[in-house]
């Protein structure tokens, strides 16, 4: 089996300091977390930024720029910018950050009901973001919250908006999206085209079991406070602790960790 690529998603849109002191909010905190996570074994960082006044999800280009510049100076991590957005954010707000030309960006290929909101990704929005990524040479990570989103990703290939081989991330266990079961993970893995690469992310208590199943099935693992703030029940985690646990688990299960350069080769990044 290939070496294990560990993605860290340290910030996301939701957890705040009042939930856990370990969530990095400011650009400086995000960069410092990234340095620790690379030392721990992460190869990819999935980037969100926050407004500094109230810790809410931000679309501010200058914040993305500050984080990306810092990551490029202080780490060798593969930078994957999220193109996700909260309700009401426009295409313009969600695509501007791609001008920073990260090696990867996330692309959610469908809409899904979050517990209290609609995560809306219209066909037009998805195609425009895919076209931008193609033009900039950014590899999309298809964020798959449900089976139909795999089909939507394949439709983008048919429209020449994405070049294979594709890379998928299965996001499982979110209320409103696909439940985090072994059967569902197996089915999604078997649905993507041969030659694709994939990782899996579990939300909350699903993080550890889903990551473990992914390691066993030849996939890669995404950890981090975006998806889960606990190390175990009742005990908050720091991002690097979650990365370290993946490294240990991978080693026990016969998967050495891929560094950023090896991850670039496995993912066929240019
Ligand atoms: Zn994200």
mmCIF file of C-alpha atoms and ligand atoms in Angstrom:
data_model
loop_
_atom_site.group_PDB
_atom_site.id
_atom_site.type_symbol
_atom_site.label_atom_id
_atom_site.label_comp_id
_atom_site.label_asym_id
_atom_site.label_seq_id
_atom_site.Cartn_x
_atom_site.Cartn_y
_atom_site.Cartn_z
ATOM 1 C CA UNK A 1 0.000 0.000 0.000
ATOM 2 C CA UNK A 2 1.048 3.612 -0.585
ATOM 3 C CA UNK A 3 2.421 5.624 2.262
ATOM 4 C CA UNK A 4 -0.181 7.424 4.358
ATOM 5 C CA UNK A 5 -0.919 11.075 3.612
ATOM 6 C CA UNK A 6 -2.168 12.939 6.669
ATOM 7 C CA UNK A 7 -4.153 16.114 6.119
ATOM 8 C CA UNK A 8 -4.688 18.461 9.016
ATOM 9 C CA UNK A 9 -7.745 20.724 9.019
ATOM 10 C CA UNK A 10 -6.857 22.821 12.072
ATOM 11 C CA UNK A 11 -9.455 25.590 12.048
ATOM 12 C CA UNK A 12 -12.598 25.081 9.949
ATOM 13 C CA UNK A 13 -15.513 27.479 10.251
ATOM 14 C CA UNK A 14 -17.059 26.563 13.578
ATOM 15 C CA UNK A 15 -14.952 25.799 16.670
ATOM 16 C CA UNK A 16 -14.060 28.883 18.679
ATOM 17 C CA UNK A 17 -11.780 29.595 21.636
ATOM 18 C CA UNK A 18 -14.750 29.268 23.981
ATOM 19 C CA UNK A 19 -15.114 25.653 22.757
ATOM 20 C CA UNK A 20 -11.408 24.797 22.824
ATOM 21 C CA UNK A 21 -8.305 26.878 23.485
ATOM 22 C CA UNK A 22 -6.432 24.738 20.917
ATOM 23 C CA UNK A 23 -8.180 26.045 17.807
ATOM 24 C CA UNK A 24 -5.912 28.398 15.838
ATOM 25 C CA UNK A 25 -7.771 31.542 14.791
ATOM 26 C CA UNK A 26 -5.276 34.250 13.835
ATOM 27 C CA UNK A 27 -2.892 33.835 10.880
ATOM 28 C CA UNK A 28 0.017 33.629 13.324
ATOM 29 C CA UNK A 29 -1.704 30.864 15.296
ATOM 30 C CA UNK A 30 -2.561 28.946 12.140
ATOM 31 C CA UNK A 31 1.022 29.133 10.867
ATOM 32 C CA UNK A 32 2.445 28.064 14.249
ATOM 33 C CA UNK A 33 0.018 25.128 14.338
ATOM 34 C CA UNK A 34 1.072 24.173 10.825
ATOM 35 C CA UNK A 35 4.734 24.084 11.796
ATOM 36 C CA UNK A 36 3.934 21.753 14.710
ATOM 37 C CA UNK A 37 1.704 19.559 12.552
ATOM 38 C CA UNK A 38 4.353 19.191 9.857
ATOM 39 C CA UNK A 39 6.854 18.154 12.526
ATOM 40 C CA UNK A 40 4.280 15.636 13.767
ATOM 41 C CA UNK A 41 3.801 14.108 10.277
ATOM 42 C CA UNK A 42 1.160 16.049 8.348
ATOM 43 C CA UNK A 43 1.685 16.556 4.604
ATOM 44 C CA UNK A 44 -1.339 18.725 3.730
ATOM 45 C CA UNK A 45 -2.981 21.632 5.519
ATOM 46 C CA UNK A 46 -6.606 22.469 4.750
ATOM 47 C CA UNK A 47 -6.968 26.215 5.310
ATOM 48 C CA UNK A 48 -9.864 28.312 6.551
ATOM 49 C CA UNK A 49 -9.479 31.810 7.974
ATOM 50 C CA UNK A 50 -11.484 33.672 10.611
ATOM 51 C CA UNK A 51 -12.488 37.236 11.238
ATOM 52 C CA UNK A 52 -10.399 38.406 14.154
ATOM 53 C CA UNK A 53 -13.175 40.382 15.854
ATOM 54 C CA UNK A 54 -15.645 37.554 16.424
ATOM 55 C CA UNK A 55 -13.856 34.365 15.193
ATOM 56 C CA UNK A 56 -16.496 33.877 12.486
ATOM 57 C CA UNK A 57 -15.650 32.285 9.110
ATOM 58 C CA UNK A 58 -14.009 34.861 6.851
ATOM 59 C CA UNK A 59 -13.674 35.438 3.122
ATOM 60 C CA UNK A 60 -11.075 38.193 3.596
ATOM 61 C CA UNK A 61 -8.435 37.800 0.885
ATOM 62 C CA UNK A 62 -5.771 39.513 2.996
ATOM 63 C CA UNK A 63 -6.162 36.916 5.754
ATOM 64 C CA UNK A 64 -5.790 34.057 3.262
ATOM 65 C CA UNK A 65 -2.776 35.813 1.778
ATOM 66 C CA UNK A 66 -1.109 36.248 5.151
ATOM 67 C CA UNK A 67 -1.632 32.590 6.044
ATOM 68 C CA UNK A 68 -0.466 31.255 2.675
ATOM 69 C CA UNK A 69 2.635 33.443 2.652
ATOM 70 C CA UNK A 70 3.527 32.349 6.181
ATOM 71 C CA UNK A 71 2.976 28.688 5.366
ATOM 72 C CA UNK A 72 5.205 28.965 2.297
ATOM 73 C CA UNK A 73 8.017 30.515 4.306
ATOM 74 C CA UNK A 74 7.785 28.358 7.417
ATOM 75 C CA UNK A 75 6.610 24.972 6.146
ATOM 76 C CA UNK A 76 6.805 22.683 3.140
ATOM 77 C CA UNK A 77 3.206 21.550 3.582
ATOM 78 C CA UNK A 78 0.880 21.165 0.609
ATOM 79 C CA UNK A 79 -1.493 24.092 0.980
ATOM 80 C CA UNK A 80 -5.120 23.275 0.330
ATOM 81 C CA UNK A 81 -7.411 26.290 0.575
ATOM 82 C CA UNK A 82 -11.047 25.663 1.358
ATOM 83 C CA UNK A 83 -13.459 27.166 -1.141
ATOM 84 C CA UNK A 84 -16.301 26.378 1.227
ATOM 85 C CA UNK A 85 -18.577 29.124 2.418
ATOM 86 C CA UNK A 86 -21.350 29.783 4.834
ATOM 87 C CA UNK A 87 -24.865 30.536 3.652
ATOM 88 C CA UNK A 88 -25.080 33.677 1.571
ATOM 89 C CA UNK A 89 -21.455 33.836 0.469
ATOM 90 C CA UNK A 90 -21.179 34.526 -3.247
ATOM 91 C CA UNK A 91 -19.020 32.883 -5.918
ATOM 92 C CA UNK A 92 -16.903 36.040 -5.995
ATOM 93 C CA UNK A 93 -16.241 35.789 -2.275
ATOM 94 C CA UNK A 94 -15.374 32.103 -2.547
ATOM 95 C CA UNK A 95 -13.094 32.204 -5.621
ATOM 96 C CA UNK A 96 -10.925 35.250 -4.903
ATOM 97 C CA UNK A 97 -8.597 33.256 -2.625
ATOM 98 C CA UNK A 98 -7.668 30.963 -5.544
ATOM 99 C CA UNK A 99 -5.564 33.815 -6.926
ATOM 100 C CA UNK A 100 -2.996 32.783 -4.321
ATOM 101 C CA UNK A 101 -2.514 29.616 -6.424
ATOM 102 C CA UNK A 102 -2.287 27.019 -3.665
ATOM 103 C CA UNK A 103 -1.343 23.526 -4.852
ATOM 104 C CA UNK A 104 -4.798 22.267 -3.889
ATOM 105 C CA UNK A 105 -8.244 23.609 -3.065
ATOM 106 C CA UNK A 106 -11.352 21.902 -1.779
ATOM 107 C CA UNK A 107 -14.376 21.641 -4.059
ATOM 108 C CA UNK A 108 -17.698 20.445 -2.675
ATOM 109 C CA UNK A 109 -19.618 18.970 -5.584
ATOM 110 C CA UNK A 110 -23.149 19.304 -4.283
ATOM 111 C CA UNK A 111 -25.361 20.802 -1.628
ATOM 112 C CA UNK A 112 -26.103 19.338 1.766
ATOM 113 C CA UNK A 113 -28.238 20.224 4.768
ATOM 114 C CA UNK A 114 -26.070 21.021 7.762
ATOM 115 C CA UNK A 115 -27.862 20.772 11.123
ATOM 116 C CA UNK A 116 -29.011 24.406 11.023
ATOM 117 C CA UNK A 117 -28.304 25.646 7.498
ATOM 118 C CA UNK A 118 -28.085 24.688 3.853
ATOM 119 C CA UNK A 119 -24.568 24.317 2.519
ATOM 120 C CA UNK A 120 -25.484 25.444 -0.970
ATOM 121 C CA UNK A 121 -23.273 24.622 -3.950
ATOM 122 C CA UNK A 122 -25.190 25.142 -7.168
ATOM 123 C CA UNK A 123 -24.108 23.434 -10.409
ATOM 124 C CA UNK A 124 -23.083 26.839 -11.747
ATOM 125 C CA UNK A 125 -20.962 27.660 -8.688
ATOM 126 C CA UNK A 126 -19.245 24.256 -8.749
ATOM 127 C CA UNK A 127 -18.412 24.558 -12.438
ATOM 128 C CA UNK A 128 -17.054 28.065 -12.057
ATOM 129 C CA UNK A 129 -14.820 27.083 -9.148
ATOM 130 C CA UNK A 130 -13.620 23.992 -11.058
ATOM 131 C CA UNK A 131 -12.837 26.114 -14.109
ATOM 132 C CA UNK A 132 -10.854 28.550 -11.975
ATOM 133 C CA UNK A 133 -8.839 25.706 -10.450
ATOM 134 C CA UNK A 134 -8.152 24.254 -13.891
ATOM 135 C CA UNK A 135 -6.962 27.616 -15.189
ATOM 136 C CA UNK A 136 -4.637 28.177 -12.220
ATOM 137 C CA UNK A 137 -3.360 24.579 -12.207
ATOM 138 C CA UNK A 138 -4.792 23.930 -8.720
ATOM 139 C CA UNK A 139 -5.706 20.313 -7.939
ATOM 140 C CA UNK A 140 -9.205 20.044 -6.485
ATOM 141 C CA UNK A 141 -9.960 17.822 -3.523
ATOM 142 C CA UNK A 142 -13.527 16.707 -4.077
ATOM 143 C CA UNK A 143 -15.341 17.065 -0.750
ATOM 144 C CA UNK A 144 -17.902 14.284 -0.765
ATOM 145 C CA UNK A 145 -20.703 14.511 1.791
ATOM 146 C CA UNK A 146 -22.967 12.072 -0.008
ATOM 147 C CA UNK A 147 -22.808 9.495 -2.778
ATOM 148 C CA UNK A 148 -24.357 11.743 -5.416
ATOM 149 C CA UNK A 149 -21.464 14.159 -5.056
ATOM 150 C CA UNK A 150 -19.127 11.514 -6.519
ATOM 151 C CA UNK A 151 -21.271 11.436 -9.637
ATOM 152 C CA UNK A 152 -21.227 15.232 -9.773
ATOM 153 C CA UNK A 153 -17.418 15.142 -9.635
ATOM 154 C CA UNK A 154 -17.314 12.675 -12.527
ATOM 155 C CA UNK A 155 -19.633 14.955 -14.503
ATOM 156 C CA UNK A 156 -16.985 17.669 -14.182
ATOM 157 C CA UNK A 157 -14.455 15.347 -15.818
ATOM 158 C CA UNK A 158 -16.883 14.773 -18.673
ATOM 159 C CA UNK A 159 -17.167 18.532 -19.131
ATOM 160 C CA UNK A 160 -13.353 18.844 -19.167
ATOM 161 C CA UNK A 161 -13.442 21.014 -16.060
ATOM 162 C CA UNK A 162 -11.295 18.607 -14.039
ATOM 163 C CA UNK A 163 -8.392 16.436 -15.135
ATOM 164 C CA UNK A 164 -8.050 12.897 -13.782
ATOM 165 C CA UNK A 165 -6.716 11.323 -11.702
ATOM 166 C CA UNK A 166 -9.156 12.762 -9.167
ATOM 167 C CA UNK A 167 -8.627 13.092 -5.450
ATOM 168 C CA UNK A 168 -11.604 12.657 -3.132
ATOM 169 C CA UNK A 169 -12.207 13.328 0.545
ATOM 170 C CA UNK A 170 -15.167 11.512 2.075
ATOM 171 C CA UNK A 171 -16.672 13.586 4.872
ATOM 172 C CA UNK A 172 -18.707 11.237 7.043
ATOM 173 C CA UNK A 173 -20.839 11.428 10.136
ATOM 174 C CA UNK A 174 -22.167 14.951 9.763
ATOM 175 C CA UNK A 175 -25.829 15.197 10.726
ATOM 176 C CA UNK A 176 -27.641 15.535 7.394
ATOM 177 C CA UNK A 177 -24.915 13.863 5.322
ATOM 178 C CA UNK A 178 -23.758 10.268 4.854
ATOM 179 C CA UNK A 179 -23.489 8.310 8.126
ATOM 180 C CA UNK A 180 -20.031 7.178 9.214
ATOM 181 C CA UNK A 181 -20.262 3.423 8.723
ATOM 182 C CA UNK A 182 -17.823 0.909 7.285
ATOM 183 C CA UNK A 183 -20.412 -0.102 4.676
ATOM 184 C CA UNK A 184 -20.839 3.458 3.460
ATOM 185 C CA UNK A 185 -17.103 4.049 3.300
ATOM 186 C CA UNK A 186 -16.588 0.822 1.353
ATOM 187 C CA UNK A 187 -19.343 1.774 -1.063
ATOM 188 C CA UNK A 188 -17.912 5.233 -1.692
ATOM 189 C CA UNK A 189 -14.394 3.849 -2.169
ATOM 190 C CA UNK A 190 -15.766 1.346 -4.689
ATOM 191 C CA UNK A 191 -17.679 4.072 -6.544
ATOM 192 C CA UNK A 192 -14.724 6.310 -7.446
ATOM 193 C CA UNK A 193 -12.788 5.559 -10.652
ATOM 194 C CA UNK A 194 -9.721 3.292 -10.495
ATOM 195 C CA UNK A 195 -6.560 5.356 -10.225
ATOM 196 C CA UNK A 196 -8.189 7.968 -7.990
ATOM 197 C CA UNK A 197 -6.745 8.799 -4.598
ATOM 198 C CA UNK A 198 -8.910 9.371 -1.546
ATOM 199 C CA UNK A 199 -8.934 10.313 2.087
ATOM 200 C CA UNK A 200 -11.638 10.125 4.709
ATOM 201 C CA UNK A 201 -12.713 12.507 7.430
ATOM 202 C CA UNK A 202 -15.109 11.641 10.242
ATOM 203 C CA UNK A 203 -17.010 14.274 12.163
ATOM 204 C CA UNK A 204 -16.832 14.310 15.965
ATOM 205 C CA UNK A 205 -16.569 10.834 17.471
ATOM 206 C CA UNK A 206 -16.479 9.342 13.947
ATOM 207 C CA UNK A 207 -13.042 10.827 13.278
ATOM 208 C CA UNK A 208 -10.884 8.086 14.763
ATOM 209 C CA UNK A 209 -12.860 5.065 13.450
ATOM 210 C CA UNK A 210 -13.231 6.532 9.961
ATOM 211 C CA UNK A 211 -9.528 7.438 9.785
ATOM 212 C CA UNK A 212 -8.629 3.938 10.951
ATOM 213 C CA UNK A 213 -10.842 2.283 8.345
ATOM 214 C CA UNK A 214 -9.328 4.522 5.663
ATOM 215 C CA UNK A 215 -5.817 3.478 6.674
ATOM 216 C CA UNK A 216 -6.787 -0.195 6.445
ATOM 217 C CA UNK A 217 -8.507 0.266 3.076
ATOM 218 C CA UNK A 218 -5.593 2.041 1.406
ATOM 219 C CA UNK A 219 -6.952 5.555 1.704
ATOM 220 C CA UNK A 220 -5.522 8.586 3.432
ATOM 221 C CA UNK A 221 -6.584 10.362 6.608
ATOM 222 C CA UNK A 222 -7.802 13.843 7.453
ATOM 223 C CA UNK A 223 -7.720 14.915 11.089
ATOM 224 C CA UNK A 224 -8.017 18.228 12.877
ATOM 225 C CA UNK A 225 -10.217 20.433 14.971
ATOM 226 C CA UNK A 226 -12.373 21.428 11.993
ATOM 227 C CA UNK A 227 -13.923 17.964 12.200
ATOM 228 C CA UNK A 228 -13.432 17.020 15.851
ATOM 229 C CA UNK A 229 -12.115 18.876 18.894
ATOM 230 C CA UNK A 230 -11.650 15.880 21.212
ATOM 231 C CA UNK A 231 -8.793 13.439 21.648
ATOM 232 C CA UNK A 232 -11.162 11.115 23.445
ATOM 233 C CA UNK A 233 -14.471 11.659 25.199
ATOM 234 C CA UNK A 234 -14.224 14.670 27.490
ATOM 235 C CA UNK A 235 -10.560 15.425 26.637
ATOM 236 C CA UNK A 236 -9.799 18.261 24.218
ATOM 237 C CA UNK A 237 -7.160 17.702 21.555
ATOM 238 C CA UNK A 238 -4.498 19.875 19.975
ATOM 239 C CA UNK A 239 -4.182 19.473 16.208
ATOM 240 C CA UNK A 240 -0.681 18.033 16.395
ATOM 241 C CA UNK A 241 -1.820 15.378 18.882
ATOM 242 C CA UNK A 242 -4.370 14.155 16.361
ATOM 243 C CA UNK A 243 -1.669 14.061 13.673
ATOM 244 C CA UNK A 244 0.690 12.160 15.975
ATOM 245 C CA UNK A 245 -1.995 9.585 16.697
ATOM 246 C CA UNK A 246 -2.474 9.003 12.959
ATOM 247 C CA UNK A 247 1.259 8.511 12.484
ATOM 248 C CA UNK A 248 1.319 5.909 15.259
ATOM 249 C CA UNK A 249 -1.784 4.136 14.000
ATOM 250 C CA UNK A 250 -0.490 4.091 10.437
ATOM 251 C CA UNK A 251 2.785 2.597 11.551
ATOM 252 C CA UNK A 252 1.051 -0.104 13.588
ATOM 253 C CA UNK A 253 -1.119 -0.959 10.593
ATOM 254 C CA UNK A 254 1.731 -1.060 8.075
ATOM 255 C CA UNK A 255 1.458 2.406 6.575
ATOM 256 C CA UNK A 256 4.472 4.656 6.957
ATOM 257 C CA UNK A 257 3.738 8.377 6.768
ATOM 258 C CA UNK A 258 4.264 10.289 3.522
ATOM 259 C CA UNK A 259 6.124 13.574 3.818
ATOM 260 C CA UNK A 260 4.974 16.527 1.709
ATOM 261 C CA UNK A 261 7.240 15.580 -1.240
ATOM 262 C CA UNK A 262 6.031 11.977 -1.267
ATOM 263 C CA UNK A 263 2.467 13.210 -0.975
ATOM 264 C CA UNK A 264 2.990 15.423 -4.035
ATOM 265 C CA UNK A 265 4.089 12.364 -5.982
ATOM 266 C CA UNK A 266 1.211 10.197 -4.767
ATOM 267 C CA UNK A 267 -1.323 12.944 -5.600
ATOM 268 C CA UNK A 268 0.406 13.754 -8.897
ATOM 269 C CA UNK A 269 0.748 17.418 -8.118
ATOM 270 C CA UNK A 270 2.808 19.380 -10.605
HETATM 271 ZN ZN1 LIG B 1 -13.024 22.911 5.488
#
